[in-house]
Amino acid sequence: MIDDTTVRHVARLARLRLDDAEEQVMREELSGILEHIDAIRAMDLDGVPPTTHVIELENVLRADEPRQGLSQEDALREARAVVDGSFEVPRMD
Amino acid sequence: MGLRDLSATEQIGELAAGRVSSLELVEAHLDAIARDDVEAFLAVDAEGARARAREIDALPERPPLGGIPLGVKDALSTRDIVTTSGSKMLEGFRPVYTATCVARLEQAGAVVVGKTNMDEFAMGSSTENSAYKNTFNPWDHARVPGGSSGGSAAAVSAREVPWSLGSDTGGSIRQPAALCGIVGMKPTYGAISRYGLIAFASSLDQVGPFARTVADAALLLQHMVGRDPMDSTSLEWPTPIEVPVATDLAGLRIGVVEELMGEGIDPGVKAAVEAALVKAEALGATIVPVSLPTALSGLATYYVLAPAECSANLSRFDGIRYGPSAEADNLLDQYEVTRGRLFGPEVKRRIMLGTFALASGYYDQYYGRAQRVRTLIVREFAQAFEGVDVLASPTSPTVAFPIGDRTADPYAMYLADVCTIPASLAGLPAISIPCGLSDGLPVGLQLAGPAFSENCLLDAAHALEQVIAFDTCPPGLAT
């Protein structure tokens, strides 16, 4: 079960502003989904290593040579606000 | 028979014989897209497609894909063509580059006609999570086309394009292909570059083709696979993808996954799959039961790993560098309000679930354990492939369900992917082909193989396709 405090904590971590009604629905739905997911907490996994990559690759590196990246014009093209060739953001307090 | 009834291979043949031009083919499909009876498209680039078709028609030699139309899932970036991934978070977004797989197909002579509808950020199994509209199943407009690549599947089924691209994280190509009665393939993880694919769960995401024949799917795949310096998980492809010609299955050992043929599988789906297996046996295949004991735990495993990865991947959507944003007095408010308003309910649910599974105090219980269950699933597949060449199962436990039927219950929706998720977790190639009807709706047969076994899977699927002889034309479709 997930309680209201956990929902608010996780929403803050995820940078999601939820209203009160959304918080309540989220608590109920996440609790419901976790009941199913909890099946994996009962499995015997002793000595089983985690999988992070299904196809093993080693040392995928490219030559360290300068090359053309995105132009400044392209990089800023879709931004909501641009000042002096930079992304503009509100205060950070 | 109209031009739109021709398979991609047949359209390329007509072009090569000089009986039709690329522009005529593009116009015929644009006409259908303009009506778009199944609401498959989010954006159409009619002028761009016409211009490209004219260019190709003027070339001294036709490129291998001839100049025939292609539909592209809206999760794939296309320079200057609005790309939303089905989300309000990217409303009006015009990418500054084109996904490698799309660029490779364009290079080979495919003409992108538009972007197809999808569940927001590819999260869903019915396309009902699109922030823009529902797409209808061409076989019954009151039913879903499946998802998340539902627009791409419906567009091919309704003959608005001969083929299209989708992306598959837990079944998002195979399941809609099954529900729309067409062919869909998810290749080996890393076969196709993910550069330009808007990321959902990076350890699972793969691009793949939709088509009405296995040969067409193979042809599209052929031009996409291989290493891309822009995606470090993309693979040097060991042997070229061949267009399949097999007519029998002599010597092929097919394992039937017992866990995916039991409880929860609709009787009509099971019957159609069993009938296809009888045909496979008649073609010379050996059919044996195989057990993947952890397969059914795949769903729970997936719904920890995929949300965890999505919660990290979707952190980039902050309203600063692209897409719309809320106005706020300080940066944190702007992040939170933008994301709270512009992500839809399912995306928020998964970000929350994933953030929870990765949070301090829960990481080991959820994310860590899910990674270990994933190992068991990988091992069980490897063990199964010591005794058989391919594994067969239904693609979807049910046929297409009515629009609205599962939207109130997230877990009921998640169950739609129970048969496709195991191969996703193991990074294995799998193809869905239509194998019959149940209550007048298409049923998909899934064949999965070891990593890099694409040619074997395509051969098997092609040989079976010939004897199943499924009519991919939905009833009442006017072409």
Coordinates of C-alpha atoms in Angstrom, one line a residue:
Chain A
M1 CA 0.0 0.0 0.0
I2 CA 1.1 3.5 -0.7
D3 CA 0.0 6.4 1.6
D4 CA -0.6 10.0 0.8
T5 CA 2.8 11.1 2.1
T6 CA 4.5 8.6 -0.2
V7 CA 2.5 9.8 -3.2
R8 CA 3.4 13.5 -2.4
H9 CA 7.1 12.6 -1.9
V10 CA 7.3 10.6 -5.1
A11 CA 5.5 13.3 -7.1
R12 CA 8.0 15.9 -5.8
L13 CA 10.9 13.6 -6.8
A14 CA 9.3 13.3 -10.2
R15 CA 8.7 17.0 -10.6
L16 CA 5.0 16.4 -11.1
R17 CA 2.4 18.9 -9.7
L18 CA -0.7 16.8 -8.9
D19 CA -3.9 18.3 -7.5
D20 CA -5.7 16.7 -4.5
A21 CA -8.0 14.7 -6.7
E22 CA -5.1 13.4 -8.8
E23 CA -3.2 12.5 -5.7
Q24 CA -6.0 10.3 -4.4
V25 CA -6.6 8.5 -7.7
M26 CA -2.8 8.0 -8.0
R27 CA -2.6 6.5 -4.5
E28 CA -5.4 4.0 -5.3
E29 CA -4.2 3.1 -8.8
L30 CA -0.5 2.7 -7.7
S31 CA -1.6 0.6 -4.8
G32 CA -3.6 -1.6 -7.1
I33 CA -0.8 -2.0 -9.6
L34 CA 1.7 -2.8 -6.8
E35 CA -0.4 -5.6 -5.5
H36 CA 0.2 -7.4 -8.8
I37 CA 3.9 -6.4 -8.9
D38 CA 4.5 -7.6 -5.4
A39 CA 4.5 -11.1 -6.9
I40 CA 8.2 -10.6 -7.7
R41 CA 9.0 -9.8 -4.1
A42 CA 8.0 -13.4 -3.2
M43 CA 10.3 -15.1 -5.7
D44 CA 13.4 -16.9 -4.8
L45 CA 16.2 -14.9 -6.4
D46 CA 19.1 -15.9 -4.3
G47 CA 22.3 -15.9 -6.3
V48 CA 20.6 -14.5 -9.4
P49 CA 22.6 -11.6 -10.9
P50 CA 20.7 -8.6 -12.3
T51 CA 20.5 -8.0 -16.1
T52 CA 21.2 -4.6 -17.4
H53 CA 22.1 -5.3 -21.0
V54 CA 20.6 -8.2 -22.9
I55 CA 23.1 -8.2 -25.8
E56 CA 26.6 -8.0 -24.5
L57 CA 28.7 -5.3 -26.1
E58 CA 32.2 -4.3 -25.0
N59 CA 34.1 -1.0 -25.2
V60 CA 31.8 0.8 -27.6
L61 CA 33.8 3.9 -28.3
R62 CA 34.3 6.2 -31.2
A63 CA 37.4 8.0 -32.3
D64 CA 37.8 11.2 -30.2
E65 CA 37.7 13.5 -33.2
P66 CA 35.9 16.9 -33.4
R67 CA 32.8 16.9 -35.6
Q68 CA 29.9 19.0 -36.3
G69 CA 27.1 18.9 -33.7
L70 CA 23.8 20.7 -33.6
S71 CA 24.1 24.3 -34.7
Q72 CA 23.2 26.9 -32.1
E73 CA 20.3 28.0 -34.3
D74 CA 18.9 24.5 -34.4
A75 CA 19.4 23.9 -30.7
L76 CA 17.5 27.0 -29.8
R77 CA 14.8 26.8 -32.5
E78 CA 12.1 25.1 -30.4
A79 CA 12.8 26.9 -27.1
R80 CA 10.0 28.8 -25.4
A81 CA 12.3 31.8 -24.6
V82 CA 15.7 32.7 -25.9
V83 CA 18.0 35.5 -24.6
D84 CA 21.4 36.3 -26.1
G85 CA 21.7 32.8 -27.7
S86 CA 20.8 31.0 -24.5
F87 CA 17.7 29.3 -23.0
E88 CA 15.8 31.7 -20.7
V89 CA 14.5 30.2 -17.5
P90 CA 12.7 31.8 -14.5
R91 CA 14.4 32.5 -11.2
M92 CA 15.7 29.4 -9.3
D93 CA 14.8 30.3 -5.7
Chain B
M1 CA -7.9 -4.2 -57.4
G2 CA -6.6 -0.6 -56.9
L3 CA -3.1 0.6 -56.4
R4 CA -3.6 0.5 -52.6
D5 CA -4.4 -3.2 -52.7
L6 CA -0.9 -4.0 -53.9
S7 CA 1.7 -5.1 -51.4
A8 CA 4.9 -2.9 -51.1
T9 CA 6.8 -5.5 -53.1
E10 CA 4.1 -5.4 -55.8
Q11 CA 4.1 -1.6 -55.9
I12 CA 7.9 -1.6 -56.3
G13 CA 7.4 -4.1 -59.1
E14 CA 4.9 -1.9 -60.9
L15 CA 7.3 1.1 -60.6
A16 CA 10.2 -1.0 -62.0
A17 CA 8.0 -2.0 -64.9
G18 CA 7.1 1.6 -65.6
R19 CA 3.4 1.0 -65.2
V20 CA 3.0 3.5 -62.5
S21 CA 5.0 6.5 -61.1
S22 CA 5.9 7.2 -57.5
L23 CA 3.8 10.3 -57.7
E24 CA 0.7 8.3 -58.7
L25 CA 1.2 5.9 -55.9
V26 CA 1.8 8.6 -53.4
E27 CA -1.4 10.5 -54.6
A28 CA -3.5 7.3 -54.4
H29 CA -2.5 6.9 -50.7
L30 CA -2.7 10.6 -49.9
D31 CA -6.3 10.4 -51.1
A32 CA -7.1 7.7 -48.6
I33 CA -5.2 9.5 -45.9
A34 CA -7.1 12.7 -46.5
R35 CA -10.3 10.7 -45.6
D36 CA -8.4 8.7 -42.9
D37 CA -11.6 6.8 -41.9
V38 CA -9.7 5.1 -39.0
E39 CA -8.0 8.3 -37.7
A40 CA -4.6 6.7 -38.1
F41 CA -2.6 9.9 -38.8
L42 CA -1.6 12.8 -36.6
A43 CA 0.3 14.8 -39.3
V44 CA 0.4 14.5 -43.0
D45 CA 3.2 15.9 -45.1
A46 CA 1.4 15.8 -48.5
E47 CA 3.6 18.5 -50.2
G48 CA 6.8 17.0 -48.9
A49 CA 5.8 13.6 -50.1
R50 CA 4.7 14.8 -53.6
A51 CA 8.0 16.7 -54.0
R52 CA 10.0 13.6 -52.9
A53 CA 8.0 11.4 -55.3
R54 CA 8.7 13.8 -58.2
E55 CA 12.4 13.8 -57.4
I56 CA 12.5 10.0 -57.3
D57 CA 10.5 9.7 -60.6
A58 CA 13.1 12.0 -62.2
L59 CA 16.1 9.9 -61.1
P60 CA 17.9 7.9 -63.9
E61 CA 17.6 4.8 -61.8
R62 CA 15.0 3.9 -59.2
P63 CA 16.3 3.4 -55.6
P64 CA 15.6 -0.1 -54.2
L65 CA 12.3 0.9 -52.4
G66 CA 11.2 2.6 -55.6
G67 CA 9.5 5.7 -54.2
I68 CA 6.5 4.1 -52.4
P69 CA 4.8 5.7 -49.4
L70 CA 5.8 5.0 -45.8
G71 CA 3.9 5.8 -42.5
V72 CA 6.0 6.7 -39.5
K73 CA 5.1 6.4 -35.9
D74 CA 5.0 9.8 -34.2
A75 CA 7.7 8.6 -31.7
L76 CA 10.3 8.8 -34.5
S77 CA 11.8 12.2 -35.1
T78 CA 11.4 13.7 -38.6
R79 CA 13.2 16.9 -39.4
D80 CA 10.7 19.8 -39.8
I81 CA 7.6 17.5 -39.6
V82 CA 5.8 18.0 -36.3
T83 CA 6.6 15.1 -34.0
T84 CA 4.6 14.8 -30.8
S85 CA 5.0 11.2 -29.6
G86 CA 1.2 11.5 -29.0
S87 CA 1.7 14.0 -26.2
K88 CA 0.7 17.6 -25.5
M89 CA 4.2 17.9 -24.0
L90 CA 5.5 18.0 -27.6
E91 CA 2.6 19.8 -29.3
G92 CA 3.9 21.6 -32.4
F93 CA 7.5 20.3 -31.9
R94 CA 9.5 20.2 -35.1
P95 CA 12.6 18.0 -34.6
V96 CA 15.9 19.3 -35.9
Y97 CA 17.1 16.0 -37.1
T98 CA 15.6 12.8 -38.6
A99 CA 15.8 9.4 -36.9
T100 CA 18.5 7.2 -38.4
C101 CA 16.1 4.4 -39.4
V102 CA 13.8 6.8 -41.2
A103 CA 16.8 8.5 -42.9
R104 CA 18.0 5.1 -44.1
L105 CA 14.6 4.2 -45.6
E106 CA 14.4 7.6 -47.3
Q107 CA 17.8 7.1 -48.7
A108 CA 16.6 3.7 -50.1
G109 CA 13.6 5.3 -51.7
A110 CA 10.8 5.4 -49.2
V111 CA 8.5 8.4 -49.2
V112 CA 7.3 9.5 -45.8
V113 CA 3.7 10.6 -46.1
G114 CA 2.9 11.3 -42.4
K115 CA 3.1 10.6 -38.8
T116 CA 0.8 8.0 -37.1
N117 CA -1.1 8.2 -33.9
M118 CA 0.1 6.4 -30.8
D119 CA -0.4 6.1 -27.1
E120 CA 1.3 9.0 -25.4
F121 CA 5.1 8.4 -25.3
A122 CA 4.3 4.8 -26.4
M123 CA 2.7 3.9 -23.1
G124 CA -0.4 1.9 -23.7
S125 CA -1.9 -1.0 -25.6
S126 CA -4.9 0.6 -27.3
T127 CA -3.8 4.0 -28.6
E128 CA -6.5 5.4 -26.3
N129 CA -3.7 7.2 -24.4
S130 CA -3.0 9.5 -27.3
A131 CA -3.4 13.1 -26.2
Y132 CA -5.0 13.8 -29.5
K133 CA -7.6 11.2 -30.6
N134 CA -8.6 7.6 -30.8
T135 CA -7.7 5.4 -33.7
F136 CA -10.2 2.8 -34.9
N137 CA -9.6 -0.8 -35.7
P138 CA -10.2 -1.1 -39.5
W139 CA -12.0 -4.5 -38.8
D140 CA -14.5 -2.9 -36.4
H141 CA -14.5 0.9 -35.8
A142 CA -16.0 0.4 -32.3
R143 CA -12.8 -1.4 -31.3
V144 CA -9.2 -0.4 -30.6
P145 CA -6.4 -1.0 -33.0
G146 CA -4.1 -2.1 -30.2
G147 CA -1.1 -0.1 -29.2
S148 CA 1.0 1.7 -28.6
S149 CA 1.7 1.8 -32.4
G150 CA -2.0 1.7 -33.2
G151 CA -1.9 4.4 -35.9
S152 CA 0.8 2.6 -37.8
A153 CA -1.0 -0.7 -37.7
A154 CA -4.4 0.7 -38.6
A155 CA -2.9 2.7 -41.5
V156 CA -1.4 -0.4 -43.0
S157 CA -4.5 -2.5 -42.4
A158 CA -6.8 0.2 -43.9
R159 CA -4.4 0.4 -46.9
E160 CA -3.6 4.1 -46.3
V161 CA 0.1 3.0 -46.7
P162 CA 1.6 -0.3 -47.8
W163 CA 3.9 -0.3 -44.8
S164 CA 4.9 1.7 -41.8
L165 CA 7.3 1.9 -38.8
G166 CA 6.5 1.3 -35.2
S167 CA 8.4 0.9 -32.0
D168 CA 8.0 -1.9 -29.5
T169 CA 9.0 -1.8 -25.9
G170 CA 6.7 -4.5 -24.5
G171 CA 4.7 -5.5 -27.5
S172 CA 3.8 -2.2 -29.2
I173 CA 4.4 -3.4 -32.7
R174 CA 3.3 -7.1 -32.4
Q175 CA 0.1 -6.6 -30.4
P176 CA -1.4 -3.9 -32.7
A177 CA -0.3 -6.0 -35.8
A178 CA -2.2 -8.9 -34.3
L179 CA -5.3 -6.9 -33.5
C180 CA -5.4 -5.3 -37.0
G181 CA -4.6 -8.6 -38.9
I182 CA -1.2 -7.6 -40.4
V183 CA 2.4 -8.5 -39.9
G184 CA 4.6 -6.7 -37.3
M185 CA 8.1 -7.5 -36.2
K186 CA 10.3 -6.5 -33.3
P187 CA 13.9 -7.4 -34.2
T188 CA 16.7 -8.3 -31.8
Y189 CA 17.5 -5.5 -29.3
G190 CA 20.1 -3.3 -31.0
A191 CA 19.3 -4.4 -34.6
I192 CA 18.0 -0.9 -35.5
S193 CA 19.4 2.4 -34.3
R194 CA 17.3 4.1 -31.7
Y195 CA 18.8 7.5 -32.7
G196 CA 15.8 9.8 -33.1
L197 CA 13.3 7.5 -31.4
I198 CA 11.8 9.4 -28.5
A199 CA 12.9 7.2 -25.6
F200 CA 10.5 5.3 -23.4
A201 CA 12.5 2.5 -21.8
S202 CA 15.9 2.4 -23.4
S203 CA 16.9 -1.2 -22.4
L204 CA 13.7 -2.5 -24.3
D205 CA 12.8 0.0 -27.0
Q206 CA 13.2 -1.3 -30.6
V207 CA 12.0 0.0 -33.9
G208 CA 10.4 -2.4 -36.4
P209 CA 8.2 -2.8 -39.5
F210 CA 4.5 -3.2 -40.1
A211 CA 3.4 -4.7 -43.4
R212 CA 0.7 -6.8 -45.0
T213 CA 3.1 -9.5 -46.0
V214 CA 6.2 -11.1 -44.3
A215 CA 8.3 -10.4 -47.4
D216 CA 7.5 -6.7 -47.2
A217 CA 8.4 -6.6 -43.5
A218 CA 11.7 -8.3 -44.3
L219 CA 12.4 -5.8 -47.1
L220 CA 11.8 -2.8 -44.7
L221 CA 13.9 -4.4 -42.0
Q222 CA 16.7 -5.1 -44.5
H223 CA 17.2 -1.4 -45.1
M224 CA 17.2 -0.4 -41.4
V225 CA 19.5 -2.9 -39.5
G226 CA 23.1 -2.2 -38.6
R227 CA 25.4 -0.1 -36.6
D228 CA 24.8 3.6 -36.2
P229 CA 27.6 5.7 -34.6
M230 CA 24.8 7.8 -33.0
D231 CA 23.4 4.8 -30.9
S232 CA 26.0 2.9 -28.9
T233 CA 23.6 0.0 -28.4
S234 CA 23.1 -0.5 -32.2
L235 CA 24.8 -3.7 -33.5
E236 CA 27.0 -4.6 -36.4
W237 CA 24.5 -6.8 -38.2
P238 CA 26.1 -10.2 -38.8
T239 CA 24.2 -11.5 -41.9
P240 CA 22.1 -9.5 -44.2
I241 CA 18.3 -9.7 -43.8
E242 CA 17.0 -11.9 -46.7
V243 CA 13.6 -11.6 -48.2
P244 CA 12.1 -14.9 -47.3
V245 CA 11.2 -17.5 -50.0
A246 CA 10.8 -20.7 -47.9
T247 CA 7.8 -22.9 -48.8
D248 CA 8.2 -25.5 -46.1
L249 CA 9.3 -25.9 -42.5
A250 CA 11.2 -29.2 -42.9
G251 CA 13.4 -29.8 -39.9
L252 CA 12.1 -26.7 -38.0
R253 CA 11.5 -27.4 -34.3
I254 CA 8.7 -25.2 -32.9
G255 CA 8.2 -25.0 -29.2
V256 CA 4.7 -24.0 -28.0
V257 CA 5.0 -22.0 -24.8
E258 CA 2.6 -23.8 -22.4
E259 CA 2.3 -20.8 -20.0
L260 CA 1.0 -18.6 -22.8
M261 CA -1.6 -21.1 -24.0
G262 CA -3.5 -21.5 -20.8
E263 CA -5.6 -19.5 -18.5
G264 CA -6.3 -15.9 -19.6
I265 CA -6.0 -16.8 -23.3
D266 CA -9.4 -16.4 -25.1
P267 CA -10.6 -19.8 -26.5
G268 CA -11.0 -18.4 -30.0
V269 CA -7.5 -17.1 -30.0
K270 CA -6.1 -20.4 -28.7
A271 CA -8.1 -22.3 -31.4
A272 CA -6.7 -20.1 -34.2
V273 CA -3.1 -20.5 -32.9
E274 CA -3.6 -24.3 -32.6
A275 CA -5.0 -24.5 -36.2
A276 CA -1.9 -22.6 -37.4
L277 CA 0.4 -25.1 -35.6
V278 CA -1.4 -28.0 -37.3
K279 CA -0.6 -26.3 -40.6
A280 CA 3.1 -25.8 -39.5
E281 CA 3.3 -29.6 -38.8
A282 CA 1.9 -30.3 -42.2
L283 CA 4.7 -28.2 -43.7
G284 CA 7.3 -30.4 -41.9
A285 CA 7.8 -28.7 -38.6
T286 CA 8.0 -30.6 -35.3
I287 CA 5.8 -29.2 -32.6
V288 CA 6.8 -29.7 -29.0
P289 CA 5.5 -28.2 -25.7
V290 CA 8.0 -25.9 -24.0
S291 CA 7.8 -24.4 -20.5
L292 CA 9.0 -20.9 -19.6
P293 CA 8.1 -21.0 -15.9
T294 CA 8.9 -17.3 -15.3
A295 CA 7.2 -16.0 -18.5
L296 CA 4.1 -15.0 -16.6
S297 CA 6.2 -13.0 -14.1
G298 CA 7.4 -11.0 -17.1
L299 CA 4.4 -8.6 -16.8
A300 CA 5.2 -7.6 -13.2
T301 CA 8.9 -7.4 -14.0
Y302 CA 8.2 -5.2 -17.0
Y303 CA 6.0 -2.9 -15.0
V304 CA 8.8 -2.2 -12.7
L305 CA 11.7 -1.9 -15.3
A306 CA 9.8 0.1 -18.0
P307 CA 8.4 2.7 -15.7
A308 CA 11.7 3.0 -13.9
E309 CA 13.5 3.7 -17.2
C310 CA 10.7 6.0 -18.4
S311 CA 10.8 8.1 -15.2
A312 CA 14.5 8.9 -16.1
N313 CA 14.0 9.3 -19.8
L314 CA 11.0 11.6 -19.5
S315 CA 12.8 13.9 -17.0
R316 CA 14.1 15.8 -20.1
F317 CA 10.6 17.2 -20.7
D318 CA 10.8 20.4 -18.7
G319 CA 9.3 22.9 -21.1
I320 CA 12.6 24.8 -21.4
R321 CA 14.2 23.6 -24.6
Y322 CA 11.2 22.4 -26.6
G323 CA 7.5 22.0 -26.4
P324 CA 5.0 24.2 -24.7
S325 CA 5.4 25.2 -21.0
A326 CA 3.4 26.7 -18.2
E327 CA 4.3 30.2 -17.0
A328 CA 5.6 30.4 -13.4
D329 CA 7.7 32.7 -11.2
N330 CA 10.4 30.2 -10.4
L331 CA 12.1 27.3 -12.1
L332 CA 10.8 24.5 -9.9
D333 CA 7.2 25.6 -10.2
Q334 CA 7.7 25.8 -13.9
Y335 CA 9.0 22.2 -14.1
E336 CA 6.2 20.9 -11.9
V337 CA 3.3 22.7 -13.4
T338 CA 4.4 22.1 -17.0
R339 CA 4.8 18.4 -16.4
G340 CA 1.7 18.1 -14.2
R341 CA -0.5 19.8 -16.9
L342 CA 1.0 18.4 -20.1
F343 CA 1.6 14.7 -19.3
G344 CA -1.5 12.5 -19.6
P345 CA -2.8 10.2 -16.8
E346 CA -1.0 7.0 -18.0
V347 CA 2.3 8.8 -18.4
K348 CA 2.0 10.3 -15.0
R349 CA 1.1 7.0 -13.5
R350 CA 4.2 5.3 -15.0
I351 CA 6.5 8.2 -14.0
M352 CA 5.2 7.9 -10.5
L353 CA 5.5 4.1 -10.5
G354 CA 9.0 4.2 -11.9
T355 CA 10.1 7.0 -9.5
F356 CA 8.7 4.9 -6.6
A357 CA 10.5 1.8 -7.8
L358 CA 13.8 3.7 -7.9
A359 CA 13.4 5.7 -4.7
S360 CA 15.6 5.2 -1.7
G361 CA 14.1 2.4 0.4
Y362 CA 12.3 0.7 -2.4
Y363 CA 15.0 0.3 -5.0
D364 CA 16.2 -3.2 -3.9
Q365 CA 12.7 -4.5 -3.4
Y366 CA 11.4 -3.5 -6.8
Y367 CA 14.0 -2.4 -9.4
G368 CA 16.7 -4.6 -8.1
R369 CA 14.5 -7.7 -7.9
A370 CA 13.0 -7.0 -11.3
Q371 CA 16.4 -6.9 -12.9
R372 CA 17.1 -10.4 -11.4
V373 CA 13.8 -11.8 -12.6
R374 CA 14.8 -10.5 -16.0
T375 CA 17.9 -12.7 -15.7
L376 CA 15.7 -15.8 -15.1
I377 CA 13.6 -15.0 -18.2
V378 CA 16.8 -14.6 -20.3
R379 CA 18.1 -17.9 -19.0
E380 CA 14.8 -19.8 -19.6
F381 CA 14.7 -18.6 -23.2
A382 CA 18.3 -19.7 -23.7
Q383 CA 17.5 -23.1 -22.3
A384 CA 14.4 -23.4 -24.4
F385 CA 16.4 -22.7 -27.6
E386 CA 18.7 -25.6 -26.9
G387 CA 15.8 -27.8 -27.9
V388 CA 13.8 -25.8 -30.4
D389 CA 14.4 -23.2 -33.1
V390 CA 11.5 -20.9 -32.6
L391 CA 8.8 -20.5 -29.9
A392 CA 5.2 -20.0 -30.7
S393 CA 2.4 -18.4 -28.8
P394 CA -0.6 -16.1 -29.3
T395 CA 0.6 -12.5 -29.8
S396 CA -2.3 -11.1 -27.7
P397 CA -4.5 -13.0 -25.3
T398 CA -7.6 -11.5 -26.9
V399 CA -8.8 -10.1 -30.1
A400 CA -9.4 -6.3 -30.4
F401 CA -11.4 -5.1 -27.5
P402 CA -14.1 -2.3 -27.6
I403 CA -12.9 1.3 -27.2
G404 CA -13.3 2.4 -23.6
D405 CA -13.4 -1.2 -22.3
R406 CA -10.2 -1.1 -20.3
T407 CA -9.5 2.5 -19.8
A408 CA -10.8 2.5 -16.2
D409 CA -8.5 -0.3 -15.1
P410 CA -4.8 0.2 -15.8
Y411 CA -3.8 -3.4 -15.0
A412 CA -6.5 -4.9 -17.3
M413 CA -4.8 -2.8 -20.1
Y414 CA -1.3 -4.0 -19.1
L415 CA -2.5 -7.7 -19.5
A416 CA -2.8 -7.1 -23.2
D417 CA 1.0 -7.4 -23.4
V418 CA 1.4 -10.6 -21.3
C419 CA 2.4 -12.7 -24.4
T420 CA 4.8 -10.2 -25.9
I421 CA 6.7 -8.9 -22.9
P422 CA 8.9 -12.0 -22.2
A423 CA 10.7 -11.7 -25.6
S424 CA 11.1 -8.0 -25.0
L425 CA 12.7 -8.5 -21.6
A426 CA 15.1 -11.0 -23.2
G427 CA 15.9 -8.7 -26.2
L428 CA 14.8 -11.4 -28.7
P429 CA 13.4 -11.0 -32.1
A430 CA 9.7 -11.9 -32.5
I431 CA 7.2 -11.5 -35.3
S432 CA 3.4 -11.6 -35.3
I433 CA 1.5 -12.8 -38.4
P434 CA -2.3 -13.0 -38.8
C435 CA -3.4 -16.7 -38.4
G436 CA -7.1 -16.6 -38.5
L437 CA -10.3 -15.0 -37.1
S438 CA -12.2 -15.3 -33.9
D439 CA -15.6 -13.7 -33.9
G440 CA -14.7 -12.1 -37.1
L441 CA -11.7 -10.4 -35.7
P442 CA -8.0 -11.1 -36.5
V443 CA -5.8 -13.3 -34.3
G444 CA -2.0 -13.0 -34.3
L445 CA 0.5 -15.9 -34.0
Q446 CA 3.8 -14.9 -32.4
L447 CA 7.0 -16.6 -33.3
A448 CA 10.1 -15.7 -31.3
G449 CA 13.7 -16.8 -31.9
P450 CA 17.2 -16.5 -30.4
A451 CA 19.1 -13.2 -30.9
F452 CA 20.0 -12.6 -34.6
S453 CA 17.6 -15.4 -35.8
E454 CA 15.6 -12.9 -37.9
N455 CA 16.1 -14.8 -41.2
C456 CA 14.9 -18.0 -39.7
L457 CA 11.9 -16.3 -38.2
L458 CA 11.1 -14.6 -41.5
D459 CA 11.4 -17.8 -43.4
A460 CA 9.1 -19.7 -41.0
A461 CA 6.6 -16.8 -40.9
H462 CA 6.6 -16.6 -44.7
A463 CA 6.1 -20.3 -45.3
L464 CA 3.2 -20.3 -42.8
E465 CA 1.7 -17.2 -44.2
Q466 CA 1.4 -19.0 -47.6
V467 CA -0.7 -21.9 -46.2
I468 CA -2.7 -19.8 -43.7
A469 CA -3.6 -17.5 -46.7
F470 CA -5.2 -14.9 -44.4
D471 CA -7.1 -12.2 -46.2
T472 CA -5.7 -8.9 -44.7
C473 CA -8.5 -6.8 -46.2
P474 CA -10.9 -5.7 -43.5
P475 CA -14.5 -6.2 -44.4
G476 CA -16.2 -3.3 -46.1
L477 CA -12.9 -1.5 -46.9
A478 CA -13.2 0.5 -50.1
T479 CA -10.0 0.9 -52.0

